[in-house]
PDB file of C-alpha atoms and ligand atoms in Angstrom:
ATOM      1  CA  MET A 361      12.621  53.028 -88.351  1.00 68.00           C
ATOM      2  CA  ASN A 362      11.070  55.503 -90.927  1.00 84.00           C
ATOM      3  CA  TYR A 363      10.019  58.861 -89.205  1.00 94.00           C
ATOM      4  CA  SER A 364       8.026  61.837 -90.978  1.00 96.00           C
ATOM      5  CA  GLU A 365       9.476  64.885 -91.372  1.00 97.00           C
ATOM      6  CA  LYS A 366       7.141  66.408 -89.223  1.00 97.00           C
ATOM      7  CA  VAL A 367       7.915  63.524 -86.607  1.00 97.00           C
ATOM      8  CA  MET A 368      11.829  64.815 -86.587  1.00 97.00           C
ATOM      9  CA  ASP A 369      10.960  68.671 -86.751  1.00 98.00           C
ATOM     10  CA  HIS A 370       9.082  67.958 -83.520  1.00 97.00           C
ATOM     11  CA  PHE A 371      11.300  66.083 -81.642  1.00 97.00           C
ATOM     12  CA  MET A 372      14.783  67.815 -82.808  1.00 97.00           C
ATOM     13  CA  ASN A 373      12.852  71.724 -82.337  1.00 97.00           C
ATOM     14  CA  PRO A 374      10.233  70.459 -80.010  1.00 98.00           C
ATOM     15  CA  ARG A 375       7.268  73.190 -79.002  1.00 98.00           C
ATOM     16  CA  ASN A 376       5.799  74.250 -75.603  1.00 98.00           C
ATOM     17  CA  VAL A 377       8.650  73.178 -73.898  1.00 98.00           C
ATOM     18  CA  GLY A 378       8.381  73.938 -69.777  1.00 98.00           C
ATOM     19  CA  GLU A 379       5.935  74.073 -66.781  1.00 98.00           C
ATOM     20  CA  ILE A 380       2.985  76.568 -66.687  1.00 98.00           C
ATOM     21  CA  GLU A 381       2.978  78.179 -62.988  1.00 97.00           C
ATOM     22  CA  ASN A 382       0.171  77.962 -61.632  1.00 97.00           C
ATOM     23  CA  ALA A 383      -1.156  76.572 -64.552  1.00 98.00           C
ATOM     24  CA  SER A 384      -5.323  76.517 -64.790  1.00 98.00           C
ATOM     25  CA  GLY A 385      -4.518  72.404 -65.160  1.00 98.00           C
ATOM     26  CA  VAL A 386      -1.559  70.073 -64.935  1.00 98.00           C
ATOM     27  CA  GLY A 387      -1.234  65.681 -65.632  1.00 96.00           C
ATOM     28  CA  GLN A 388       0.869  63.094 -65.562  1.00 95.00           C
ATOM     29  CA  VAL A 389       0.794  59.979 -66.880  1.00 94.00           C
ATOM     30  CA  GLY A 390       3.323  57.257 -67.223  1.00 93.00           C
ATOM     31  CA  ASN A 391       3.513  54.093 -68.962  1.00 91.00           C
ATOM     32  CA  MET A 392       4.701  51.012 -66.723  1.00 89.00           C
ATOM     33  CA  LYS A 393       6.139  48.977 -69.552  1.00 88.00           C
ATOM     34  CA  CYS A 394       8.976  51.818 -70.654  1.00 90.00           C
ATOM     35  CA  GLY A 395       8.851  53.694 -67.229  1.00 92.00           C
ATOM     36  CA  ASP A 396       8.288  57.022 -69.862  1.00 94.00           C
ATOM     37  CA  ILE A 397       6.498  60.048 -68.270  1.00 95.00           C
ATOM     38  CA  MET A 398       4.682  63.080 -69.809  1.00 96.00           C
ATOM     39  CA  LYS A 399       3.250  66.196 -67.279  1.00 97.00           C
ATOM     40  CA  VAL A 400       1.161  68.394 -69.625  1.00 98.00           C
ATOM     41  CA  PHE A 401       0.204  72.141 -68.456  1.00 98.00           C
ATOM     42  CA  LEU A 402      -2.588  73.738 -69.716  1.00 98.00           C
ATOM     43  CA  GLN A 403      -3.769  77.881 -69.415  1.00 98.00           C
ATOM     44  CA  ILE A 404      -7.616  78.308 -69.430  1.00 98.00           C
ATOM     45  CA  GLU A 405      -9.069  81.290 -69.243  1.00 97.00           C
ATOM     46  CA  ASP A 406     -13.346  81.368 -70.443  1.00 95.00           C
ATOM     47  CA  GLY A 407     -12.789  77.640 -71.435  1.00 94.00           C
ATOM     48  CA  ARG A 408     -10.316  78.423 -73.902  1.00 97.00           C
ATOM     49  CA  ILE A 409      -6.820  77.006 -73.894  1.00 98.00           C
ATOM     50  CA  VAL A 410      -4.522  80.112 -74.699  1.00 98.00           C
ATOM     51  CA  ASP A 411      -1.106  78.004 -73.509  1.00 98.00           C
ATOM     52  CA  ALA A 412       0.137  74.026 -73.219  1.00 98.00           C
ATOM     53  CA  LYS A 413       2.834  73.804 -72.012  1.00 98.00           C
ATOM     54  CA  PHE A 414       4.755  69.874 -71.872  1.00 98.00           C
ATOM     55  CA  LYS A 415       7.892  68.335 -69.896  1.00 97.00           C
ATOM     56  CA  THR A 416       8.382  64.525 -70.259  1.00 95.00           C
ATOM     57  CA  PHE A 417      11.283  61.434 -69.668  1.00 93.00           C
ATOM     58  CA  GLY A 418       9.717  60.543 -72.392  1.00 92.00           C
ATOM     59  CA  CYS A 419      11.358  59.000 -76.144  1.00 94.00           C
ATOM     60  CA  GLY A 420      11.564  60.823 -78.842  1.00 95.00           C
ATOM     61  CA  ALA A 421       8.046  59.734 -80.883  1.00 96.00           C
ATOM     62  CA  ALA A 422       6.689  61.048 -76.731  1.00 96.00           C
ATOM     63  CA  VAL A 423       8.604  64.271 -77.230  1.00 97.00           C
ATOM     64  CA  ALA A 424       6.943  64.535 -80.987  1.00 97.00           C
ATOM     65  CA  THR A 425       3.703  64.357 -80.309  1.00 97.00           C
ATOM     66  CA  SER A 426       3.367  66.126 -77.001  1.00 97.00           C
ATOM     67  CA  SER A 427       5.045  68.933 -79.130  1.00 98.00           C
ATOM     68  CA  MET A 428       1.891  68.984 -82.110  1.00 98.00           C
ATOM     69  CA  ALA A 429      -0.568  67.385 -79.293  1.00 97.00           C
ATOM     70  CA  THR A 430      -0.117  70.748 -77.369  1.00 98.00           C
ATOM     71  CA  GLU A 431       0.556  72.904 -80.601  1.00 98.00           C
ATOM     72  CA  LEU A 432      -3.155  71.346 -81.816  1.00 98.00           C
ATOM     73  CA  VAL A 433      -4.270  72.273 -78.538  1.00 98.00           C
ATOM     74  CA  LYS A 434      -3.939  75.731 -78.303  1.00 98.00           C
ATOM     75  CA  GLY A 435      -6.498  78.077 -79.061  1.00 98.00           C
ATOM     76  CA  LYS A 436      -9.407  75.147 -78.621  1.00 98.00           C
ATOM     77  CA  THR A 437     -12.308  74.749 -76.193  1.00 97.00           C
ATOM     78  CA  VAL A 438     -12.248  72.411 -73.707  1.00 96.00           C
ATOM     79  CA  GLU A 439     -14.564  70.187 -75.398  1.00 95.00           C
ATOM     80  CA  GLU A 440     -12.567  70.547 -79.219  1.00 96.00           C
ATOM     81  CA  ALA A 441      -9.489  69.682 -77.106  1.00 97.00           C
ATOM     82  CA  LEU A 442     -10.687  66.097 -75.890  1.00 94.00           C
ATOM     83  CA  GLN A 443     -10.870  65.844 -80.453  1.00 93.00           C
ATOM     84  CA  VAL A 444      -6.971  66.440 -80.337  1.00 95.00           C
ATOM     85  CA  THR A 445      -6.795  62.359 -79.841  1.00 94.00           C
ATOM     86  CA  ASN A 446      -3.929  60.244 -80.279  1.00 94.00           C
ATOM     87  CA  LYS A 447      -4.914  59.411 -83.896  1.00 95.00           C
ATOM     88  CA  ALA A 448      -5.440  63.063 -84.738  1.00 96.00           C
ATOM     89  CA  VAL A 449      -1.436  63.746 -83.407  1.00 96.00           C
ATOM     90  CA  MET A 450      -0.381  61.324 -85.129  1.00 96.00           C
ATOM     91  CA  GLU A 451      -2.124  61.692 -88.420  1.00 97.00           C
ATOM     92  CA  ALA A 452      -0.890  65.489 -88.121  1.00 97.00           C
ATOM     93  CA  LEU A 453       2.621  63.935 -87.666  1.00 97.00           C
ATOM     94  CA  ASP A 454       2.045  62.408 -90.705  1.00 97.00           C
ATOM     95  CA  GLY A 455       1.979  58.970 -88.770  1.00 96.00           C
ATOM     96  CA  LEU A 456       4.553  57.176 -86.352  1.00 95.00           C
ATOM     97  CA  PRO A 457       5.845  53.893 -87.287  1.00 94.00           C
ATOM     98  CA  PRO A 458       3.605  50.962 -85.403  1.00 92.00           C
ATOM     99  CA  VAL A 459       6.015  50.476 -82.357  1.00 91.00           C
ATOM    100  CA  LYS A 460       5.922  53.746 -81.571  1.00 93.00           C
ATOM    101  CA  VAL A 461       2.139  54.227 -81.296  1.00 92.00           C
ATOM    102  CA  HIS A 462       1.601  53.468 -77.696  1.00 90.00           C
ATOM    103  CA  CYS A 463       3.769  56.705 -77.401  1.00 93.00           C
ATOM    104  CA  SER A 464       1.454  59.194 -78.893  1.00 93.00           C
ATOM    105  CA  CYS A 465      -1.130  57.348 -76.166  1.00 92.00           C
ATOM    106  CA  LEU A 466       1.542  59.151 -73.130  1.00 93.00           C
ATOM    107  CA  ALA A 467       0.648  62.804 -74.436  1.00 93.00           C
ATOM    108  CA  GLU A 468      -3.164  62.081 -75.456  1.00 94.00           C
ATOM    109  CA  GLU A 469      -3.861  60.525 -71.603  1.00 94.00           C
ATOM    110  CA  ALA A 470      -1.610  63.954 -70.231  1.00 96.00           C
ATOM    111  CA  LEU A 471      -3.668  66.464 -71.760  1.00 96.00           C
ATOM    112  CA  HIS A 472      -7.115  64.709 -70.179  1.00 95.00           C
ATOM    113  CA  ALA A 473      -5.465  64.763 -67.379  1.00 96.00           C
ATOM    114  CA  ALA A 474      -5.231  68.442 -67.195  1.00 97.00           C
ATOM    115  CA  LEU A 475      -8.531  68.846 -68.578  1.00 97.00           C
ATOM    116  CA  TRP A 476      -9.940  66.360 -65.800  1.00 97.00           C
ATOM    117  CA  ASP A 477      -7.522  68.143 -63.279  1.00 97.00           C
ATOM    118  CA  TYR A 478      -9.125  71.930 -64.434  1.00 97.00           C
ATOM    119  CA  ALA A 479     -12.245  70.093 -64.301  1.00 96.00           C
ATOM    120  CA  GLN A 480     -12.426  69.172 -60.669  1.00 96.00           C
ATOM    121  CA  LYS A 481     -10.403  72.406 -59.451  1.00 96.00           C
ATOM    122  CA  ASN A 482     -13.566  74.559 -61.140  1.00 96.00           C
ATOM    123  CA  ASN A 483     -16.495  72.001 -60.688  1.00 95.00           C
ATOM    124  CA  ILE A 484     -17.661  71.764 -63.937  1.00 94.00           C
ATOM    125  CA  VAL A 485     -17.976  68.218 -65.857  1.00 93.00           C
ATOM    126  CA  ILE A 486     -16.859  67.753 -69.506  1.00 92.00           C
ATOM    127  CA  ASP A 487     -18.651  66.139 -71.464  1.00 90.00           C
ATOM    128  CA  GLY A 488     -16.726  63.174 -72.981  1.00 90.00           C
ATOM    129  CA  LEU A 489     -13.601  63.322 -70.514  1.00 93.00           C
ATOM    130  CA  LYS A 490     -12.799  59.728 -68.604  1.00 88.00           C
ATOM    131  CA  PRO A 491     -10.778  59.901 -65.309  1.00 87.00           C
ATOM    132  CA  PRO A 492      -7.196  60.013 -66.116  1.00 84.00           C
ATOM    133  CA  VAL A 493      -5.436  56.882 -65.186  1.00 79.00           C
ATOM    134  CA  GLU A 494      -1.702  56.425 -64.021  1.00 72.00           C
ATOM    135  CA  ASP A 495      -0.510  54.331 -66.552  1.00 79.00           C
ATOM    136  CA  VAL A 496      -1.132  54.247 -70.057  1.00 80.00           C
ATOM    137  CA  GLU A 497      -0.160  50.555 -70.592  1.00 74.00           C
ATOM    138  CA  GLU A 498      -3.343  49.562 -69.002  1.00 68.00           C
ATOM    139  CA  LEU A 499      -5.621  51.620 -71.424  1.00 67.00           C
ATOM    140  CA  HIS A 500      -6.633  49.808 -75.012  1.00 52.00           C
ATOM    141  CA  HIS A 501      -4.320  51.251 -77.187  1.00 52.00           C
ATOM    142  CA  HIS A 502      -6.672  53.364 -79.413  1.00 48.00           C
ATOM    143  CA  GLU A 503      -4.993  52.136 -82.217  1.00 43.00           C
TER     144      GLU A 503
HETATM  145 FE1  FES B 567       8.154  55.261 -73.996  1.00 61.02          FE
HETATM  146 FE2  FES B 567       7.687  56.251 -75.960  1.00 61.02          FE
HETATM  147  S1  FES B 567       9.149  53.992 -76.027  1.00 61.02           S
HETATM  148  S2  FES B 567       6.843  56.691 -74.776  1.00 61.02           S
END
C-alpha cells in the first residue's frame, strides 16, 4: 500500500495526541466494522477553537487523519471547523488509499461529535451540524 509522505509523517509523529481536561466539547465515535474508536477534545473560547486533541484505538490512517484534522481546526471558529471534512483532511495529507478512506470519516465524525457536545452544553445551534452517530459505518461515506 502506498501512503503519502504527509500521511507517514502524521502517523509517525502525530500532533495533538492526548486529552484536554475540562474540554469545552468531547466527542467519541467508533466504527463497528474495524472496531476502531476515536475521541476528540476541543477547547473553545469565544466561538473559536483554541486547542484540539485526540485519542484513538485506531489504525495508522485514523491516527494520521486525526492528527491533521486537529491541526486544521485549531484557530478556526466552530462554523469554519465544519469545513474540515474528511475530504479536506485527505487533501491536506495528499490522499489516502481508497480502502482507508473510511478511517478519515472517524476523525470527521469525532470532531463533529465534539462540536455537538459543545453546542449542547452551551445551548447554541451550529448551522449545518448534525447530531453525531455512534457508529460511522451507518453513514453514507462521503468519498
Ligand atoms: Fe478502522 Fe482505519 S481500519 S479506522
